[in-house]
C-alpha cells in the first residue's frame, strides 16, 4: 500500500527519513525508529513510550489526521483548536481525531470510515494494480511483511519480521509489533479493533486480495500481523469478547464484560 500510495515520491532509504536502526538476530529482523526510551525499547505495560518523531513520521500523522478529520465530531473543549496547521499535528492529535471519529458511529460505521480514508490516500486503480503486483503468494506475503516494519513504525511503534505458519507452510510473513503505539496512546480496546484491526484486515483481504490477520495481545499491547492468513469473522474472533481497559481508557465501562464499542 505504501508503494502504491507514494509512487510519485522519490525515497532514498528509510534511514534518511527517520531515526531508524536495523538489527538482525537469527531469523528476526527489526527496525527501531524514534524510540526515546533510554532502554531503546517500548516502556513497560501501564507506561507510555516516549518517541522522537521526525519529519517522515509527522508527515504521515498529519496526512492521516486531516483525512480522518472530515468524519470526526466537533471538538468540545474550549482549549482545543479546531483547525491546525500542518506543522502542529502530532501523534496525540491523530489519536484525538480517531476518538472523535468513533463518536455517534456503530462498529461497522467506524470501519467504513477507515476504509474510505485508506482508499482516499491511494491513486485511482491502486487496488487492482496491487492485485497484479502482489497475488496471494508466499513471496507477496513475505514482501509486504518486510515493508510493514520500516514504513508503519510511525503508527504502531517498533516491530520485527517473524516466522509464522500459514496453512501448514512456514514463512517469514509475520510482523510482531512489540507494543502498539495506537493502542498504548488511546487505551481503548474499541479503537484497536474497530479503527485498526478489522478495517486493515478487510482492506488487505478484500481490496488488495492479500489475506491478513491481526492478533492483538491485550495483556502486553503487542500484536502479530500474519500476511497470507485469512482472518476469522468478527463473531469467531477472540477480540469480540474483550473487555475494556478500565484503568487507562477514558470512555471505559467498568461494569461491562465486553467493551461497549464492540457491541454497537
Tab-separated table of N, CA and C in Angstrom, residues 17-139:
chain	number	residue	atom	x	y	z
A	17	UNK	N	15.068	9.255	6.346
A	17	UNK	CA	13.817	9.926	6.593
A	17	UNK	C	13.399	9.909	8.053
A	18	UNK	N	14.000	9.064	8.863
A	18	UNK	CA	13.607	8.983	10.259
A	18	UNK	C	14.735	8.406	11.083
A	19	UNK	N	14.515	8.396	12.395
A	19	UNK	CA	15.532	7.891	13.294
A	19	UNK	C	15.399	6.376	13.391
A	20	UNK	N	16.000	5.651	12.482
A	20	UNK	CA	15.818	4.207	12.424
A	20	UNK	C	17.136	3.468	12.598
A	21	UNK	N	17.068	2.364	13.319
A	21	UNK	CA	18.203	1.465	13.457
A	21	UNK	C	17.716	0.052	13.169
A	22	UNK	N	18.470	-0.676	12.362
A	22	UNK	CA	18.092	-2.023	11.992
A	22	UNK	C	18.996	-3.025	12.675
A	23	UNK	N	18.397	-4.099	13.190
A	23	UNK	CA	19.176	-5.153	13.814
A	23	UNK	C	18.662	-6.500	13.336
A	24	UNK	N	19.576	-7.455	13.203
A	24	UNK	CA	19.208	-8.790	12.760
A	24	UNK	C	19.760	-9.813	13.733
A	25	UNK	N	18.883	-10.680	14.229
A	25	UNK	CA	19.289	-11.738	15.152
A	25	UNK	C	18.623	-13.034	14.718
A	26	UNK	N	19.406	-13.965	14.212
A	26	UNK	CA	18.840	-15.228	13.761
A	26	UNK	C	17.829	-15.002	12.656
A	27	UNK	N	16.584	-15.447	12.888
A	27	UNK	CA	15.529	-15.289	11.903
A	27	UNK	C	14.823	-13.943	12.015
A	28	UNK	N	15.211	-13.155	13.000
A	28	UNK	CA	14.459	-11.934	13.299
A	28	UNK	C	15.173	-10.681	12.812
A	29	UNK	N	14.452	-9.870	12.049
A	29	UNK	CA	14.945	-8.563	11.625
A	29	UNK	C	13.999	-7.506	12.153
A	30	UNK	N	14.537	-6.508	12.847
A	30	UNK	CA	13.676	-5.487	13.423
A	30	UNK	C	14.212	-4.103	13.083
A	31	UNK	N	13.315	-3.125	13.120
A	31	UNK	CA	13.679	-1.733	12.892
A	31	UNK	C	13.156	-0.922	14.056
A	32	UNK	N	14.036	-0.208	14.732
A	32	UNK	CA	13.650	0.637	15.865
A	32	UNK	C	13.741	2.085	15.418
A	33	UNK	N	12.612	2.775	15.404
A	33	UNK	CA	12.562	4.139	14.902
A	33	UNK	C	11.946	5.085	15.921
A	34	UNK	N	12.643	6.146	16.223
A	34	UNK	CA	12.080	7.205	17.032
A	34	UNK	C	11.888	6.911	18.493
A	35	UNK	N	12.327	5.760	18.994
A	35	UNK	CA	12.163	5.448	20.412
A	35	UNK	C	13.076	6.350	21.244
A	36	UNK	N	12.488	7.052	22.214
A	36	UNK	CA	13.274	7.962	23.052
A	36	UNK	C	13.577	7.366	24.423
A	37	UNK	N	13.118	6.143	24.658
A	37	UNK	CA	13.377	5.483	25.934
A	37	UNK	C	14.866	5.154	26.063
A	38	UNK	N	15.464	5.347	27.240
A	38	UNK	CA	16.885	5.019	27.436
A	38	UNK	C	17.205	3.564	27.086
A	39	UNK	N	16.237	2.672	27.304
A	39	UNK	CA	16.456	1.257	27.027
A	39	UNK	C	16.411	0.945	25.539
A	40	UNK	N	15.838	1.866	24.753
A	40	UNK	CA	15.715	1.629	23.321
A	40	UNK	C	14.544	0.743	22.947
A	41	UNK	N	13.727	0.367	23.924
A	41	UNK	CA	12.555	-0.478	23.677
A	41	UNK	C	11.328	0.193	24.287
A	42	UNK	N	10.122	-0.218	23.869
A	42	UNK	CA	8.911	0.394	24.437
A	42	UNK	C	8.846	0.283	25.951
A	43	UNK	N	8.161	1.238	26.574
A	43	UNK	CA	8.009	1.249	28.028
A	43	UNK	C	7.158	0.075	28.484
A	44	UNK	N	7.298	-0.338	29.745
A	44	UNK	CA	6.511	-1.455	30.279
A	44	UNK	C	5.012	-1.154	30.235
A	45	UNK	N	4.210	-2.195	30.346
A	45	UNK	CA	2.750	-2.062	30.367
A	45	UNK	C	2.341	-1.099	31.474
A	46	UNK	N	1.449	-0.186	31.156
A	46	UNK	CA	0.997	0.804	32.129
A	46	UNK	C	1.706	2.132	32.002
A	47	UNK	N	2.792	2.175	31.201
A	47	UNK	CA	3.526	3.413	30.975
A	47	UNK	C	3.528	3.726	29.479
A	48	UNK	N	3.530	5.013	29.148
A	48	UNK	CA	3.559	5.414	27.746
A	48	UNK	C	4.991	5.538	27.255
A	49	UNK	N	5.236	4.963	26.105
A	49	UNK	CA	6.560	5.022	25.494
A	49	UNK	C	6.824	6.420	24.944
A	50	UNK	N	8.037	6.902	25.133
A	50	UNK	CA	8.423	8.210	24.600
A	50	UNK	C	9.046	8.029	23.222
A	51	UNK	N	8.643	8.891	22.294
A	51	UNK	CA	9.137	8.818	20.923
A	51	UNK	C	9.760	10.144	20.492
A	52	UNK	N	10.735	10.067	19.609
A	52	UNK	CA	11.271	11.240	18.914
A	52	UNK	C	10.819	11.129	17.465
A	53	UNK	N	9.736	11.808	17.132
A	53	UNK	CA	9.199	11.713	15.779
A	53	UNK	C	9.896	12.700	14.850
A	54	UNK	N	10.317	12.199	13.707
A	54	UNK	CA	10.973	13.032	12.709
A	54	UNK	C	9.986	13.525	11.661
A	55	UNK	N	10.504	14.107	10.607
A	55	UNK	CA	9.665	14.666	9.544
A	55	UNK	C	8.792	13.605	8.903
A	56	UNK	N	9.363	12.450	8.599
A	56	UNK	CA	8.639	11.356	7.947
A	56	UNK	C	7.434	10.937	8.781
A	57	UNK	N	7.648	10.747	10.089
A	57	UNK	CA	6.574	10.310	10.969
A	57	UNK	C	5.472	11.368	11.078
A	58	UNK	N	5.864	12.610	11.295
A	58	UNK	CA	4.878	13.681	11.467
A	58	UNK	C	4.082	13.926	10.188
A	59	UNK	N	4.723	13.717	9.036
A	59	UNK	CA	4.021	13.892	7.768
A	59	UNK	C	2.878	12.890	7.643
A	60	UNK	N	3.122	11.643	8.038
A	60	UNK	CA	2.072	10.636	7.965
A	60	UNK	C	0.989	10.884	9.013
A	61	UNK	N	1.376	11.301	10.225
A	61	UNK	CA	0.394	11.613	11.252
A	61	UNK	C	-0.541	12.714	10.770
A	62	UNK	N	0.038	13.742	10.174
A	62	UNK	CA	-0.739	14.873	9.687
A	62	UNK	C	-1.659	14.457	8.552
A	63	UNK	N	-1.127	13.678	7.611
A	63	UNK	CA	-1.913	13.249	6.461
A	63	UNK	C	-3.118	12.427	6.893
A	64	UNK	N	-2.897	11.438	7.742
A	64	UNK	CA	-3.995	10.602	8.209
A	64	UNK	C	-4.985	11.398	9.046
A	65	UNK	N	-4.483	12.252	9.946
A	65	UNK	CA	-5.368	13.023	10.812
A	65	UNK	C	-6.269	13.951	9.998
A	66	UNK	N	-5.708	14.613	8.998
A	66	UNK	CA	-6.500	15.543	8.194
A	66	UNK	C	-7.521	14.801	7.333
A	67	UNK	N	-7.163	13.611	6.873
A	67	UNK	CA	-8.106	12.812	6.098
A	67	UNK	C	-9.267	12.349	6.979
A	68	UNK	N	-8.954	11.931	8.198
A	68	UNK	CA	-9.966	11.421	9.117
A	68	UNK	C	-10.807	12.538	9.715
A	69	UNK	N	-10.251	13.736	9.759
A	69	UNK	CA	-10.931	14.867	10.382
A	69	UNK	C	-12.267	15.184	9.702
A	70	UNK	N	-12.390	14.819	8.444
A	70	UNK	CA	-13.638	15.063	7.710
A	70	UNK	C	-14.801	14.292	8.320
A	71	UNK	N	-14.491	13.198	9.019
A	71	UNK	CA	-15.530	12.349	9.595
A	71	UNK	C	-15.651	12.515	11.114
A	72	UNK	N	-14.823	13.374	11.705
A	72	UNK	CA	-14.755	13.484	13.160
A	72	UNK	C	-15.815	14.426	13.719
A	73	UNK	N	-16.269	14.123	14.918
A	73	UNK	CA	-17.197	15.004	15.622
A	73	UNK	C	-16.463	16.283	16.021
A	74	UNK	N	-17.167	17.400	16.180
A	74	UNK	CA	-16.516	18.667	16.560
A	74	UNK	C	-15.839	18.553	17.922
A	75	UNK	N	-14.804	19.357	18.131
A	75	UNK	CA	-14.133	19.361	19.434
A	75	UNK	C	-15.078	19.986	20.464
A	76	UNK	N	-14.945	19.521	21.710
A	76	UNK	CA	-15.830	20.009	22.768
A	76	UNK	C	-15.136	20.991	23.699
A	77	UNK	N	-13.845	20.767	23.954
A	77	UNK	CA	-13.128	21.620	24.894
A	77	UNK	C	-12.824	22.979	24.270
A	78	UNK	N	-13.027	24.050	25.053
A	78	UNK	CA	-12.745	25.395	24.548
A	78	UNK	C	-11.256	25.633	24.367
A	79	UNK	N	-10.449	24.787	25.000
A	79	UNK	CA	-8.998	24.962	24.890
A	79	UNK	C	-8.435	24.287	23.640
A	80	UNK	N	-9.236	23.448	22.992
A	80	UNK	CA	-8.769	22.765	21.797
A	80	UNK	C	-8.901	23.673	20.576
A	81	UNK	N	-8.035	23.479	19.631
A	81	UNK	CA	-8.053	24.260	18.393
A	81	UNK	C	-8.610	23.387	17.282
A	82	UNK	N	-9.701	23.806	16.681
A	82	UNK	CA	-10.344	23.009	15.641
A	82	UNK	C	-9.448	22.885	14.415
A	83	UNK	N	-8.892	23.993	13.990
A	83	UNK	CA	-8.047	23.984	12.802
A	83	UNK	C	-6.578	24.017	13.205
A	84	UNK	N	-5.804	23.107	12.644
A	84	UNK	CA	-4.376	23.044	12.928
A	84	UNK	C	-3.592	23.237	11.648
A	85	UNK	N	-2.413	23.824	11.794
A	85	UNK	CA	-1.510	23.906	10.663
A	85	UNK	C	-0.850	22.550	10.488
A	86	UNK	N	-0.269	22.336	9.305
A	86	UNK	CA	0.385	21.055	9.041
A	86	UNK	C	1.452	20.756	10.083
A	87	UNK	N	2.169	21.786	10.515
A	87	UNK	CA	3.276	21.580	11.457
A	87	UNK	C	2.813	21.337	12.893
A	88	UNK	N	1.514	21.532	13.164
A	88	UNK	CA	1.017	21.430	14.528
A	88	UNK	C	0.508	20.031	14.899
A	89	UNK	N	0.366	19.156	13.921
A	89	UNK	CA	-0.142	17.818	14.215
A	89	UNK	C	0.954	16.945	14.813
A	90	UNK	N	0.547	16.111	15.781
A	90	UNK	CA	1.453	15.126	16.361
A	90	UNK	C	0.644	13.856	16.596
A	91	UNK	N	1.228	12.883	17.275
A	91	UNK	CA	0.526	11.615	17.451
A	91	UNK	C	-0.715	11.774	18.316
A	92	UNK	N	-0.633	12.633	19.330
A	92	UNK	CA	-1.788	12.865	20.192
A	92	UNK	C	-2.949	13.452	19.387
A	93	UNK	N	-2.632	14.328	18.447
A	93	UNK	CA	-3.673	14.904	17.591
A	93	UNK	C	-4.336	13.822	16.747
A	94	UNK	N	-3.521	12.925	16.208
A	94	UNK	CA	-4.020	11.831	15.389
A	94	UNK	C	-4.955	10.932	16.199
A	95	UNK	N	-4.563	10.605	17.429
A	95	UNK	CA	-5.389	9.752	18.289
A	95	UNK	C	-6.681	10.473	18.670
A	96	UNK	N	-6.588	11.777	18.943
A	96	UNK	CA	-7.778	12.555	19.305
A	96	UNK	C	-8.791	12.556	18.164
A	97	UNK	N	-8.316	12.722	16.926
A	97	UNK	CA	-9.218	12.693	15.772
A	97	UNK	C	-9.871	11.315	15.662
A	98	UNK	N	-9.093	10.260	15.899
A	98	UNK	CA	-9.632	8.894	15.842
A	98	UNK	C	-10.768	8.714	16.845
A	99	UNK	N	-10.582	9.255	18.051
A	99	UNK	CA	-11.616	9.135	19.078
A	99	UNK	C	-12.885	9.862	18.650
A	100	UNK	N	-12.718	11.019	18.027
A	100	UNK	CA	-13.889	11.784	17.602
A	100	UNK	C	-14.599	11.148	16.408
A	101	UNK	N	-13.866	10.364	15.620
A	101	UNK	CA	-14.491	9.624	14.527
A	101	UNK	C	-15.425	8.554	15.082
A	102	UNK	N	-15.061	7.970	16.226
A	102	UNK	CA	-15.872	6.916	16.840
A	102	UNK	C	-17.215	7.433	17.348
A	103	UNK	N	-17.271	8.696	17.739
A	103	UNK	CA	-18.455	9.249	18.384
A	103	UNK	C	-19.676	9.170	17.466
A	104	UNK	N	-20.756	8.568	17.990
A	104	UNK	CA	-22.006	8.512	17.243
A	104	UNK	C	-22.031	7.498	16.119
A	105	UNK	N	-21.011	6.634	16.032
A	105	UNK	CA	-20.971	5.643	14.959
A	105	UNK	C	-20.943	4.221	15.523
A	106	UNK	N	-21.557	3.318	14.816
A	106	UNK	CA	-21.532	1.911	15.200
A	106	UNK	C	-20.174	1.316	14.834
A	107	UNK	N	-19.948	0.095	15.270
A	107	UNK	CA	-18.700	-0.603	14.959
A	107	UNK	C	-18.478	-0.693	13.445
A	108	UNK	N	-19.516	-1.060	12.713
A	108	UNK	CA	-19.396	-1.195	11.259
A	108	UNK	C	-19.148	0.161	10.608
A	109	UNK	N	-19.827	1.200	11.082
A	109	UNK	CA	-19.653	2.541	10.515
A	109	UNK	C	-18.239	3.067	10.742
A	110	UNK	N	-17.665	2.768	11.903
A	110	UNK	CA	-16.277	3.169	12.163
A	110	UNK	C	-15.332	2.513	11.179
A	111	UNK	N	-15.533	1.237	10.923
A	111	UNK	CA	-14.690	0.511	9.983
A	111	UNK	C	-14.836	1.056	8.565
A	112	UNK	N	-16.050	1.452	8.208
A	112	UNK	CA	-16.286	2.006	6.881
A	112	UNK	C	-15.564	3.337	6.689
A	113	UNK	N	-15.498	4.142	7.751
A	113	UNK	CA	-14.770	5.408	7.679
A	113	UNK	C	-13.294	5.164	7.393
A	114	UNK	N	-12.696	4.216	8.125
A	114	UNK	CA	-11.278	3.917	7.917
A	114	UNK	C	-11.047	3.423	6.485
A	115	UNK	N	-11.957	2.600	5.983
A	115	UNK	CA	-11.837	2.112	4.600
A	115	UNK	C	-11.836	3.279	3.618
A	116	UNK	N	-12.754	4.235	3.815
A	116	UNK	CA	-12.822	5.398	2.923
A	116	UNK	C	-11.547	6.227	2.997
A	117	UNK	N	-11.008	6.379	4.204
A	117	UNK	CA	-9.773	7.143	4.379
A	117	UNK	C	-8.621	6.463	3.649
A	118	UNK	N	-8.508	5.150	3.797
A	118	UNK	CA	-7.431	4.411	3.135
A	118	UNK	C	-7.557	4.509	1.618
A	119	UNK	N	-8.771	4.364	1.104
A	119	UNK	CA	-8.971	4.462	-0.343
A	119	UNK	C	-8.644	5.856	-0.862
A	120	UNK	N	-8.948	6.882	-0.058
A	120	UNK	CA	-8.700	8.260	-0.483
A	120	UNK	C	-7.213	8.580	-0.586
A	121	UNK	N	-6.371	7.758	0.035
A	121	UNK	CA	-4.941	8.007	0.019
A	121	UNK	C	-4.229	7.300	-1.131
A	122	UNK	N	-4.983	6.522	-1.891
A	122	UNK	CA	-4.396	5.770	-2.999
A	122	UNK	C	-4.756	6.391	-4.337
A	123	UNK	N	-3.886	6.250	-5.327
A	123	UNK	CA	-4.212	6.734	-6.672
A	123	UNK	C	-5.303	5.873	-7.290
A	124	UNK	N	-6.022	6.362	-8.292
A	124	UNK	CA	-7.095	5.586	-8.929
A	124	UNK	C	-6.578	4.238	-9.448
A	125	UNK	N	-7.358	3.209	-9.211
A	125	UNK	CA	-6.994	1.888	-9.708
A	125	UNK	C	-5.932	1.173	-8.901
A	126	UNK	N	-5.552	1.726	-7.741
A	126	UNK	CA	-4.473	1.125	-6.944
A	126	UNK	C	-4.772	-0.296	-6.473
A	127	UNK	N	-5.988	-0.581	-5.959
A	127	UNK	CA	-6.258	-1.959	-5.518
A	127	UNK	C	-6.062	-2.989	-6.632
A	128	UNK	N	-6.532	-2.660	-7.838
A	128	UNK	CA	-6.368	-3.587	-8.961
A	128	UNK	C	-4.901	-3.754	-9.312
A	129	UNK	N	-4.153	-2.659	-9.261
A	129	UNK	CA	-2.725	-2.715	-9.546
A	129	UNK	C	-1.995	-3.549	-8.498
A	130	UNK	N	-2.406	-3.390	-7.237
A	130	UNK	CA	-1.800	-4.169	-6.154
A	130	UNK	C	-2.027	-5.656	-6.381
A	131	UNK	N	-3.243	-6.032	-6.787
A	131	UNK	CA	-3.556	-7.435	-7.021
A	131	UNK	C	-2.673	-8.042	-8.117
A	132	UNK	N	-2.334	-7.227	-9.122
A	132	UNK	CA	-1.465	-7.712	-10.198
A	132	UNK	C	-0.029	-7.859	-9.720
A	133	UNK	N	0.426	-6.865	-8.932
A	133	UNK	CA	1.810	-6.896	-8.459
A	133	UNK	C	2.021	-7.927	-7.363
A	134	UNK	N	1.007	-8.089	-6.502
A	134	UNK	CA	1.151	-8.966	-5.344
A	134	UNK	C	0.012	-9.970	-5.245
A	135	UNK	N	-0.009	-10.970	-6.121
A	135	UNK	CA	-1.017	-12.025	-5.964
A	135	UNK	C	-0.777	-12.743	-4.645
A	136	UNK	N	-1.787	-13.425	-4.120
A	136	UNK	CA	-1.663	-14.039	-2.788
A	136	UNK	C	-0.706	-15.235	-2.768
A	137	UNK	N	0.575	-14.942	-2.837
A	137	UNK	CA	1.616	-15.965	-2.806
A	137	UNK	C	2.469	-15.799	-1.556
A	138	UNK	N	3.294	-16.788	-1.281
A	138	UNK	CA	4.206	-16.720	-0.145
A	138	UNK	C	5.136	-15.522	-0.300
A	139	UNK	N	5.650	-15.308	-1.516
A	139	UNK	CA	6.571	-14.177	-1.751
A	139	UNK	C	5.891	-12.844	-1.464
